[in-house]
Amino acid sequence: MKTLINESLVAEQNQSLMPALQEDYDHLGAKLQRSGIDIEAVTQQAAKFQVAVPSWGTGTGGTRFARFPGIGEPRNIFEKLEDCSVINQMVRCTEKVSPHFPWDKVSDFTELKGFADDLGLGFDAVNSNTFQDQPGQEHSYKYGSLTNTCPQTREQAVAHNIECIEWGKTLGSTALTVWIGDGSNFAGQSHFQRQLERYLDSAKEVYNALPDDWSMFIEHKMFEPAFYSTVIQDWGTNVLCAMELGEKAKSLVDLGHHAPNVNIEMIVSRLIQFQKLAGFHFNDSKYGDDDLDSGSLHPFQQFLIFNELVDAEHRNQPGFNPAYMLDQSHNVTDPIESLMNSAEEVQRSYVKALLVDRDALYGFQDSNDAIMAANTLKAAFNLDVAPILAMARVRNGGAIAPIATYRESGYRAAAGVKRPSSGHSGSGIV
Ligand code: LRH
Ligand code: MN
């Protein structure tokens, strides 16, 4: 596997940090031992944890107002994959990349697969895009895509999704994520039922094109780009459509796609119970679909989501196989640093959830001992599991201090020389 950061630099950095890490690790190990928890077993589970990186997150993101590109912006999927390999070399829990078409479309997908293989990367769910018009596109998506009142436009959107499946098959992916921005901006603009009936007809055509081992991830979102109604606006409509389409259709939860204060962990529990949880687009938000770094504002909510996920694993919940992916927009940070940080934050939520004393929790729940049940969860959340995360990284060949080692490598400055800026800033998410 080709690595782009000098491995002796990583080893050097780790060597200087290892004594302190070992001390912290042993201290935490002794503490966990008192609760009958073997830190080694937890570290092994942490070392197996994986979360996929969004290809579109490796470039600087923006808003409708502006995008302020940084230096060494990746200009194509090959350079995006190079940046993803640097992220994985440092944190060793991001082996897969989720591509987005046509942003990542190439003429030779076998070549792209080979390029990723050389970097030790694979592909998670592929994403279609019928929320933008492409140059030379025959039918516009201005008034919708899979739900457009014009049959030719719907057919065009269906054909694009089926093409994404074909490209994904060559890349070794086994899932298609379908997020559509279809909706309305005025009361009366759309007939809600007929619009959803058109969605189901189109989605059924996409569903029927899925290979046997593939899944279709339906992603709901409350609003934007439509601001009065959105066809797949919440988990309710999402799961109804997934049930209507069939076993291979599941509901994907993007954390930023809910109204503030919605109990997302409960939605997750519902989707787990009905074997319809596709997986996640992890990020954080304060107001709308802000696509901020995962765990940067609501780490407790993210922990509570993983508490539901680990509980399902603990109970061997049938049909439980969620895909973990990040979906963020890095407007003011180096995207590589934000993605390394966010991968670690998601892994941190998982490890803290592993440390919940589930049998004690069940006891307190059954006896309605609310305070002890809440404290049992909080006890795990309040543990500093950083030594476990760092030890898992170093054992997987990664960096004890990813950002410090990445900065020491000078990778971004070198990318700035190799990838002259296009000078184009513009606006929009990518
Ligand atoms: C929609 C979304 C979707 C992607 C896009 C980049 O807001 O979350 O998952 O296609 O962001
Ligand atoms: Mn998303």
Short mmCIF file of C-alpha atoms and ligand atoms in Angstrom, two decimals:
data_model
loop_
_atom_site.label_atom_id
_atom_site.label_comp_id
_atom_site.label_asym_id
_atom_site.label_seq_id
_atom_site.Cartn_x
_atom_site.Cartn_y
_atom_site.Cartn_z
CA MET A 1 0.00 0.00 0.00
CA LYS A 2 1.37 3.37 -1.06
CA THR A 3 1.53 5.99 1.73
CA LEU A 4 2.02 9.70 1.05
CA ILE A 5 3.34 10.81 4.43
CA ASN A 6 6.93 9.77 5.20
CA GLU A 7 6.55 6.70 7.46
CA SER A 8 9.73 7.37 9.40
CA LEU A 9 8.36 10.80 10.33
CA VAL A 10 5.24 9.09 11.72
CA ALA A 11 7.39 6.55 13.62
CA GLU A 12 9.58 9.34 15.00
CA GLN A 13 6.62 11.37 16.19
CA ASN A 14 4.98 8.30 17.74
CA GLN A 15 8.19 7.31 19.52
CA SER A 16 8.38 10.64 21.31
CA LEU A 17 4.70 10.49 22.30
CA MET A 18 4.52 6.80 23.26
CA PRO A 19 5.78 6.98 26.90
CA ALA A 20 3.05 9.47 27.85
CA LEU A 21 0.43 7.50 25.96
CA GLN A 22 1.44 4.24 27.65
CA GLU A 23 1.18 5.92 31.08
CA ASP A 24 -2.30 7.29 30.33
CA TYR A 25 -3.35 3.96 28.81
CA ASP A 26 -2.23 1.98 31.85
CA HIS A 27 -3.99 4.45 34.16
CA LEU A 28 -7.24 4.14 32.22
CA GLY A 29 -6.77 0.36 32.07
CA ALA A 30 -6.53 0.18 35.86
CA LYS A 31 -9.64 2.34 36.22
CA LEU A 32 -11.66 0.19 33.78
CA GLN A 33 -10.38 -3.00 35.42
CA ARG A 34 -12.04 -1.90 38.65
CA SER A 35 -15.36 -2.07 36.71
CA GLY A 36 -14.42 -5.45 35.29
CA ILE A 37 -13.65 -4.05 31.83
CA ASP A 38 -10.56 -5.28 29.93
CA ILE A 39 -9.09 -2.25 28.14
CA GLU A 40 -7.32 -4.48 25.62
CA ALA A 41 -10.65 -5.94 24.45
CA VAL A 42 -12.06 -2.42 24.00
CA THR A 43 -8.96 -1.25 22.12
CA GLN A 44 -9.26 -4.19 19.72
CA GLN A 45 -12.88 -3.23 18.99
CA ALA A 46 -11.85 0.41 18.53
CA ALA A 47 -9.12 -0.68 16.10
CA LYS A 48 -11.76 -2.38 13.89
CA PHE A 49 -14.02 0.68 13.75
CA GLN A 50 -14.43 2.30 10.34
CA VAL A 51 -16.15 5.45 9.05
CA ALA A 52 -16.13 6.44 5.38
CA VAL A 53 -14.95 9.81 4.11
CA PRO A 54 -17.00 11.85 1.60
CA SER A 55 -14.92 12.57 -1.53
CA TRP A 56 -16.64 15.97 -1.73
CA GLY A 57 -15.42 16.82 1.78
CA THR A 58 -11.73 16.93 0.76
CA GLY A 59 -12.13 20.27 -0.99
CA THR A 60 -13.01 23.49 0.82
CA GLY A 61 -16.79 23.85 1.12
CA GLY A 62 -18.86 26.99 0.85
CA THR A 63 -22.28 28.47 1.13
CA ARG A 64 -24.56 30.26 -1.29
CA PHE A 65 -22.72 33.42 -0.42
CA ALA A 66 -19.15 32.35 -1.10
CA ARG A 67 -16.49 29.66 -1.02
CA PHE A 68 -12.94 30.57 0.03
CA PRO A 69 -10.67 27.82 -1.34
CA GLY A 70 -7.51 26.93 0.62
CA ILE A 71 -4.19 25.96 -0.92
CA GLY A 72 -3.62 22.65 -2.71
CA GLU A 73 -7.32 22.05 -3.37
CA PRO A 74 -7.87 18.61 -4.93
CA ARG A 75 -8.91 19.17 -8.56
CA ASN A 76 -10.22 15.68 -9.37
CA ILE A 77 -11.11 12.36 -7.76
CA PHE A 78 -7.51 11.11 -7.99
CA GLU A 79 -6.23 14.02 -5.88
CA LYS A 80 -9.23 13.63 -3.54
CA LEU A 81 -8.22 9.97 -3.05
CA GLU A 82 -4.63 11.02 -2.31
CA ASP A 83 -5.95 13.29 0.45
CA CYS A 84 -8.21 10.48 1.72
CA SER A 85 -5.20 8.17 1.91
CA VAL A 86 -3.37 10.75 4.04
CA ILE A 87 -6.37 10.91 6.38
CA ASN A 88 -6.42 7.12 6.66
CA GLN A 89 -2.64 6.89 7.09
CA MET A 90 -2.94 9.15 10.14
CA VAL A 91 -6.14 7.86 11.81
CA ARG A 92 -6.40 4.30 10.34
CA CYS A 93 -10.21 4.15 10.53
CA THR A 94 -11.23 5.67 7.17
CA GLU A 95 -10.38 2.98 4.61
CA LYS A 96 -13.44 3.74 2.50
CA VAL A 97 -14.44 6.76 0.42
CA SER A 98 -18.00 7.64 -0.60
CA PRO A 99 -17.91 9.11 -4.16
CA HIS A 100 -20.40 11.52 -5.68
CA PHE A 101 -21.40 11.47 -9.36
CA PRO A 102 -20.90 13.25 -11.67
CA TRP A 103 -18.46 15.26 -9.48
CA ASP A 104 -16.19 12.16 -9.39
CA LYS A 105 -17.04 10.77 -12.83
CA VAL A 106 -14.06 9.46 -14.83
CA SER A 107 -13.66 7.89 -18.26
CA ASP A 108 -12.10 4.71 -16.85
CA PHE A 109 -13.55 3.39 -13.58
CA THR A 110 -11.29 0.35 -13.60
CA GLU A 111 -8.31 2.70 -13.58
CA LEU A 112 -9.89 4.61 -10.68
CA LYS A 113 -10.43 1.37 -8.75
CA GLY A 114 -6.78 0.47 -9.31
CA PHE A 115 -5.62 3.90 -8.15
CA ALA A 116 -7.65 3.53 -4.94
CA ASP A 117 -6.39 -0.03 -4.38
CA ASP A 118 -2.79 1.22 -4.56
CA LEU A 119 -3.61 3.70 -1.80
CA GLY A 120 -5.29 0.98 0.32
CA LEU A 121 -8.70 2.61 -0.14
CA GLY A 122 -12.09 1.13 -1.04
CA PHE A 123 -15.44 2.67 -1.92
CA ASP A 124 -18.52 2.89 0.30
CA ALA A 125 -21.97 3.95 -0.96
CA VAL A 126 -22.00 5.94 -4.22
CA ASN A 127 -24.11 9.13 -4.36
CA SER A 128 -26.20 10.22 -7.33
CA ASN A 129 -26.84 13.88 -8.08
CA THR A 130 -30.12 15.06 -9.54
CA PHE A 131 -30.05 18.32 -7.57
CA GLN A 132 -27.90 20.17 -10.14
CA ASP A 133 -28.15 20.51 -13.93
CA GLN A 134 -25.06 19.35 -15.82
CA PRO A 135 -23.75 21.15 -18.94
CA GLY A 136 -25.71 19.96 -21.99
CA GLN A 137 -28.34 18.20 -19.86
CA GLU A 138 -31.59 17.84 -21.85
CA HIS A 139 -34.15 18.24 -19.06
CA SER A 140 -33.64 20.62 -16.11
CA TYR A 141 -34.17 19.59 -12.49
CA LYS A 142 -35.41 23.10 -11.59
CA TYR A 143 -38.82 21.67 -10.76
CA GLY A 144 -37.61 18.33 -9.46
CA SER A 145 -35.96 15.16 -10.60
CA LEU A 146 -37.43 11.75 -9.68
CA THR A 147 -40.72 13.54 -8.87
CA ASN A 148 -40.78 16.05 -11.75
CA THR A 149 -44.20 16.35 -13.46
CA CYS A 150 -42.38 15.82 -16.78
CA PRO A 151 -41.94 12.06 -17.52
CA GLN A 152 -38.82 12.68 -19.63
CA THR A 153 -37.15 14.51 -16.73
CA ARG A 154 -38.01 11.64 -14.35
CA GLU A 155 -36.64 9.12 -16.85
CA GLN A 156 -33.43 11.15 -17.13
CA ALA A 157 -33.05 11.12 -13.32
CA VAL A 158 -33.76 7.37 -13.17
CA ALA A 159 -31.17 6.74 -15.91
CA HIS A 160 -28.55 8.74 -13.99
CA ASN A 161 -29.13 6.69 -10.82
CA ILE A 162 -28.84 3.44 -12.80
CA GLU A 163 -25.60 4.70 -14.37
CA CYS A 164 -24.27 5.42 -10.84
CA ILE A 165 -24.97 1.80 -9.93
CA GLU A 166 -22.96 0.61 -12.97
CA TRP A 167 -20.01 2.86 -12.05
CA GLY A 168 -20.27 1.75 -8.42
CA LYS A 169 -20.16 -1.91 -9.40
CA THR A 170 -16.79 -1.35 -11.09
CA LEU A 171 -15.53 0.40 -7.94
CA GLY A 172 -16.65 -2.47 -5.67
CA SER A 173 -19.36 -0.45 -3.94
CA THR A 174 -22.60 -2.17 -2.85
CA ALA A 175 -24.92 0.73 -2.14
CA LEU A 176 -26.48 3.75 -3.82
CA THR A 177 -27.41 6.79 -1.75
CA VAL A 178 -30.30 8.74 -3.25
CA TRP A 179 -30.86 12.22 -1.84
CA ILE A 180 -33.14 14.48 -3.90
CA GLY A 181 -33.86 18.13 -3.20
CA ASP A 182 -37.30 17.86 -4.84
CA GLY A 183 -40.04 19.91 -3.15
CA SER A 184 -41.78 23.27 -3.42
CA ASN A 185 -41.42 26.88 -2.35
CA PHE A 186 -45.08 27.86 -2.34
CA ALA A 187 -48.19 26.37 -0.74
CA GLY A 188 -50.19 24.93 -3.61
CA GLN A 189 -47.18 24.60 -5.91
CA SER A 190 -47.14 20.79 -5.60
CA HIS A 191 -49.78 18.08 -5.12
CA PHE A 192 -48.15 16.22 -2.19
CA GLN A 193 -49.62 12.75 -2.88
CA ARG A 194 -49.15 12.81 -6.64
CA GLN A 195 -45.59 14.07 -6.13
CA LEU A 196 -44.78 11.18 -3.78
CA GLU A 197 -46.49 8.71 -6.14
CA ARG A 198 -44.17 9.93 -8.91
CA TYR A 199 -41.23 9.50 -6.51
CA LEU A 200 -42.19 5.90 -5.75
CA ASP A 201 -42.65 5.05 -9.44
CA SER A 202 -39.22 6.45 -10.30
CA ALA A 203 -37.53 4.99 -7.22
CA LYS A 204 -39.01 1.58 -8.05
CA GLU A 205 -37.25 1.68 -11.45
CA VAL A 206 -33.95 2.47 -9.70
CA TYR A 207 -34.63 -0.23 -7.08
CA ASN A 208 -35.26 -2.84 -9.79
CA ALA A 209 -31.84 -2.07 -11.29
CA LEU A 210 -30.02 -2.90 -8.02
CA PRO A 211 -27.79 -5.99 -8.11
CA ASP A 212 -28.82 -8.67 -5.59
CA ASP A 213 -26.15 -7.72 -3.06
CA TRP A 214 -26.77 -3.98 -3.29
CA SER A 215 -28.80 -1.62 -1.10
CA MET A 216 -30.54 1.66 -1.82
CA PHE A 217 -30.05 4.30 0.90
CA ILE A 218 -32.85 6.88 0.93
CA GLU A 219 -31.76 10.14 2.59
CA HIS A 220 -34.38 12.46 4.08
CA LYS A 221 -33.95 16.18 4.70
CA MET A 222 -36.31 18.71 6.26
CA PHE A 223 -35.65 21.58 3.85
CA GLU A 224 -33.15 23.17 1.35
CA PRO A 225 -33.03 23.62 -1.50
CA ALA A 226 -36.84 23.67 -1.22
CA PHE A 227 -38.16 25.94 1.47
CA TYR A 228 -41.92 25.18 1.77
CA SER A 229 -42.11 21.38 1.32
CA THR A 230 -39.57 18.61 0.63
CA VAL A 231 -40.74 15.30 -0.84
CA ILE A 232 -38.59 13.09 1.45
CA GLN A 233 -38.71 15.53 4.37
CA ASP A 234 -38.37 13.25 7.39
CA TRP A 235 -37.73 9.73 8.63
CA GLY A 236 -41.46 8.94 8.46
CA THR A 237 -41.78 9.48 4.72
CA ASN A 238 -38.34 7.94 4.30
CA VAL A 239 -39.17 4.65 6.05
CA LEU A 240 -42.60 4.43 4.39
CA CYS A 241 -40.88 4.62 0.99
CA ALA A 242 -38.19 2.13 2.05
CA MET A 243 -40.89 -0.30 3.16
CA GLU A 244 -42.87 0.29 -0.04
CA LEU A 245 -39.81 -0.32 -2.26
CA GLY A 246 -38.57 -3.50 -0.63
CA GLU A 247 -35.93 -5.22 1.47
CA LYS A 248 -32.92 -3.61 -0.27
CA ALA A 249 -34.19 -0.09 0.47
CA LYS A 250 -33.24 1.46 3.79
CA SER A 251 -33.26 4.88 5.46
CA LEU A 252 -30.06 6.92 5.82
CA VAL A 253 -29.82 9.39 8.69
CA ASP A 254 -27.89 12.60 7.98
CA LEU A 255 -27.64 14.23 11.43
CA GLY A 256 -28.05 17.74 10.00
CA HIS A 257 -31.30 17.03 8.20
CA HIS A 258 -33.61 17.35 11.21
CA ALA A 259 -35.24 20.27 12.96
CA PRO A 260 -33.28 21.51 16.00
CA ASN A 261 -33.91 19.37 19.14
CA VAL A 262 -35.37 16.42 17.25
CA ASN A 263 -34.58 13.20 19.17
CA ILE A 264 -32.40 11.61 16.48
CA GLU A 265 -31.28 8.71 18.70
CA MET A 266 -34.91 7.65 19.00
CA ILE A 267 -35.33 7.75 15.20
CA VAL A 268 -32.24 5.53 15.02
CA SER A 269 -33.81 3.10 17.51
CA ARG A 270 -36.99 2.91 15.42
CA LEU A 271 -35.09 2.26 12.18
CA ILE A 272 -33.01 -0.43 13.92
CA GLN A 273 -36.16 -2.12 15.30
CA PHE A 274 -37.75 -2.31 11.84
CA GLN A 275 -34.43 -3.33 10.15
CA LYS A 276 -34.51 -0.23 7.99
CA LEU A 277 -31.38 1.58 9.20
CA ALA A 278 -29.14 2.19 6.16
CA GLY A 279 -26.54 4.14 8.06
CA PHE A 280 -25.39 7.67 8.66
CA HIS A 281 -24.00 10.89 7.30
CA PHE A 282 -22.30 12.16 10.44
CA ASN A 283 -21.81 15.90 10.97
CA ASP A 284 -22.99 18.50 13.45
CA SER A 285 -25.21 21.56 13.23
CA LYS A 286 -26.69 24.39 15.30
CA TYR A 287 -29.38 25.80 13.04
CA GLY A 288 -29.90 24.12 9.62
CA ASP A 289 -27.94 21.66 7.50
CA ASP A 290 -24.73 23.35 8.62
CA ASP A 291 -22.52 20.30 7.83
CA LEU A 292 -20.14 21.19 10.66
CA ASP A 293 -17.50 18.79 12.02
CA SER A 294 -18.96 15.71 13.75
CA GLY A 295 -19.14 15.99 17.52
CA SER A 296 -18.00 19.62 17.43
CA LEU A 297 -21.23 20.94 19.03
CA HIS A 298 -23.31 17.98 20.24
CA PRO A 299 -20.92 15.17 21.32
CA PHE A 300 -23.47 13.87 23.86
CA GLN A 301 -26.16 13.48 21.15
CA GLN A 302 -23.65 11.62 18.96
CA PHE A 303 -22.80 9.38 21.95
CA LEU A 304 -26.53 8.68 22.51
CA ILE A 305 -26.85 7.65 18.85
CA PHE A 306 -23.93 5.22 19.28
CA ASN A 307 -25.50 4.01 22.51
CA GLU A 308 -28.45 2.81 20.37
CA LEU A 309 -26.09 1.28 17.80
CA VAL A 310 -23.92 -0.56 20.35
CA ASP A 311 -27.08 -1.73 22.13
CA ALA A 312 -28.28 -3.27 18.85
CA GLU A 313 -24.91 -5.02 18.42
CA HIS A 314 -25.12 -6.16 22.07
CA ARG A 315 -28.59 -7.63 21.45
CA ASN A 316 -27.53 -9.17 18.07
CA GLN A 317 -30.34 -7.23 16.45
CA PRO A 318 -31.32 -8.94 13.17
CA GLY A 319 -30.72 -6.96 9.96
CA PHE A 320 -28.30 -4.60 11.69
CA ASN A 321 -25.51 -3.53 9.32
CA PRO A 322 -25.34 0.27 9.17
CA ALA A 323 -22.90 2.18 6.95
CA TYR A 324 -21.00 4.90 8.78
CA MET A 325 -20.02 7.89 6.63
CA LEU A 326 -19.09 11.51 7.26
CA ASP A 327 -20.84 14.25 5.27
CA GLN A 328 -19.42 17.64 6.10
CA SER A 329 -18.52 20.97 4.50
CA HIS A 330 -15.20 22.44 5.57
CA ASN A 331 -15.50 26.17 4.96
CA VAL A 332 -12.82 27.51 7.33
CA THR A 333 -10.46 24.60 8.11
CA ASP A 334 -8.04 22.36 6.21
CA PRO A 335 -10.47 19.62 5.10
CA ILE A 336 -7.90 16.91 5.85
CA GLU A 337 -7.59 18.11 9.46
CA SER A 338 -11.36 18.36 9.91
CA LEU A 339 -11.91 14.88 8.49
CA MET A 340 -9.20 13.36 10.71
CA ASN A 341 -10.70 15.10 13.73
CA SER A 342 -14.24 14.07 12.83
CA ALA A 343 -13.34 10.43 12.20
CA GLU A 344 -11.78 10.38 15.67
CA GLU A 345 -14.85 12.05 17.22
CA VAL A 346 -17.18 9.44 15.71
CA GLN A 347 -14.84 6.64 16.86
CA ARG A 348 -14.79 8.27 20.34
CA SER A 349 -18.61 8.13 20.53
CA TYR A 350 -18.49 4.44 19.57
CA VAL A 351 -15.85 3.56 22.20
CA LYS A 352 -17.68 5.46 24.96
CA ALA A 353 -20.86 3.56 24.03
CA LEU A 354 -18.93 0.28 24.34
CA LEU A 355 -18.17 1.24 27.96
CA VAL A 356 -21.80 1.56 29.03
CA ASP A 357 -22.66 -1.02 31.71
CA ARG A 358 -25.66 -2.34 29.73
CA ASP A 359 -26.87 -4.93 32.21
CA ALA A 360 -26.90 -2.33 35.01
CA LEU A 361 -28.70 0.08 32.66
CA TYR A 362 -31.37 -2.50 31.80
CA GLY A 363 -31.88 -3.10 35.53
CA PHE A 364 -32.34 0.58 36.30
CA GLN A 365 -34.68 0.95 33.27
CA ASP A 366 -36.81 -2.00 34.39
CA SER A 367 -37.00 -0.66 37.95
CA ASN A 368 -37.71 2.90 36.76
CA ASP A 369 -34.64 4.18 38.56
CA ALA A 370 -34.33 7.15 36.24
CA ILE A 371 -31.41 8.87 37.97
CA MET A 372 -29.24 5.74 38.08
CA ALA A 373 -30.13 4.89 34.46
CA ALA A 374 -29.11 8.41 33.35
CA ASN A 375 -25.95 8.26 35.48
CA THR A 376 -25.00 4.89 34.01
CA LEU A 377 -24.96 6.44 30.54
CA LYS A 378 -23.19 9.59 31.76
CA ALA A 379 -20.53 7.53 33.52
CA ALA A 380 -19.45 6.10 30.16
CA PHE A 381 -19.75 9.44 28.37
CA ASN A 382 -17.60 11.15 31.00
CA LEU A 383 -14.71 8.71 30.56
CA ASP A 384 -11.69 10.11 28.70
CA VAL A 385 -11.08 7.38 26.11
CA ALA A 386 -8.38 9.28 24.21
CA PRO A 387 -5.66 6.74 25.24
CA ILE A 388 -7.72 3.91 23.71
CA LEU A 389 -8.23 5.83 20.44
CA ALA A 390 -4.53 6.71 20.20
CA MET A 391 -3.41 3.17 21.05
CA ALA A 392 -5.78 1.75 18.41
CA ARG A 393 -4.31 4.17 15.84
CA VAL A 394 -0.68 3.39 16.64
CA ARG A 395 -1.36 -0.36 16.61
CA ASN A 396 -2.95 0.04 13.17
CA GLY A 397 0.17 1.90 11.96
CA GLY A 398 -1.29 5.40 12.37
CA ALA A 399 -0.25 8.53 14.22
CA ILE A 400 -0.68 9.10 17.95
CA ALA A 401 -1.18 12.83 17.16
CA PRO A 402 -2.68 12.95 13.63
CA ILE A 403 -2.90 16.72 13.16
CA ALA A 404 0.57 17.45 14.61
CA THR A 405 2.16 14.75 12.45
CA TYR A 406 0.23 15.84 9.34
CA ARG A 407 1.34 19.46 9.86
CA GLU A 408 4.92 18.36 10.49
CA SER A 409 4.83 16.49 7.14
CA GLY A 410 4.24 19.69 5.13
CA TYR A 411 1.79 17.73 2.93
CA ARG A 412 -0.56 20.70 2.38
CA ALA A 413 2.22 23.09 1.36
CA ALA A 414 3.56 20.46 -1.06
CA ALA A 415 0.05 19.99 -2.46
CA GLY A 416 -0.11 23.76 -2.92
CA VAL A 417 2.93 23.59 -5.19
CA LYS A 418 1.72 20.49 -7.06
CA ARG A 419 -1.84 21.78 -7.49
CA PRO A 420 -1.76 25.42 -8.61
CA SER A 421 -4.94 27.21 -7.52
CA SER A 422 -7.63 27.60 -10.19
CA GLY A 423 -8.17 31.10 -8.79
CA HIS A 424 -11.88 30.27 -9.06
CA SER A 425 -13.68 30.80 -5.70
CA GLY A 426 -17.38 31.17 -6.62
CA SER A 427 -19.95 29.88 -4.14
CA GLY A 428 -21.85 26.71 -3.32
CA ILE A 429 -21.02 23.63 -1.25
CA VAL A 430 -18.13 22.38 -3.47
C1 LRH B 1 -27.71 16.91 1.08
C2 LRH B 1 -26.50 16.03 1.38
C3 LRH B 1 -26.46 14.76 0.56
C4 LRH B 1 -25.33 14.95 -0.42
C5 LRH B 1 -25.04 16.38 -0.35
C6 LRH B 1 -23.64 16.75 -0.71
O1 LRH B 1 -27.71 18.01 1.94
O2 LRH B 1 -26.43 15.79 2.74
O3 LRH B 1 -26.07 13.68 1.34
O4 LRH B 1 -25.58 14.46 -1.64
O5 LRH B 1 -25.34 16.74 0.98
MN MN B 2 -25.87 13.87 3.52
#
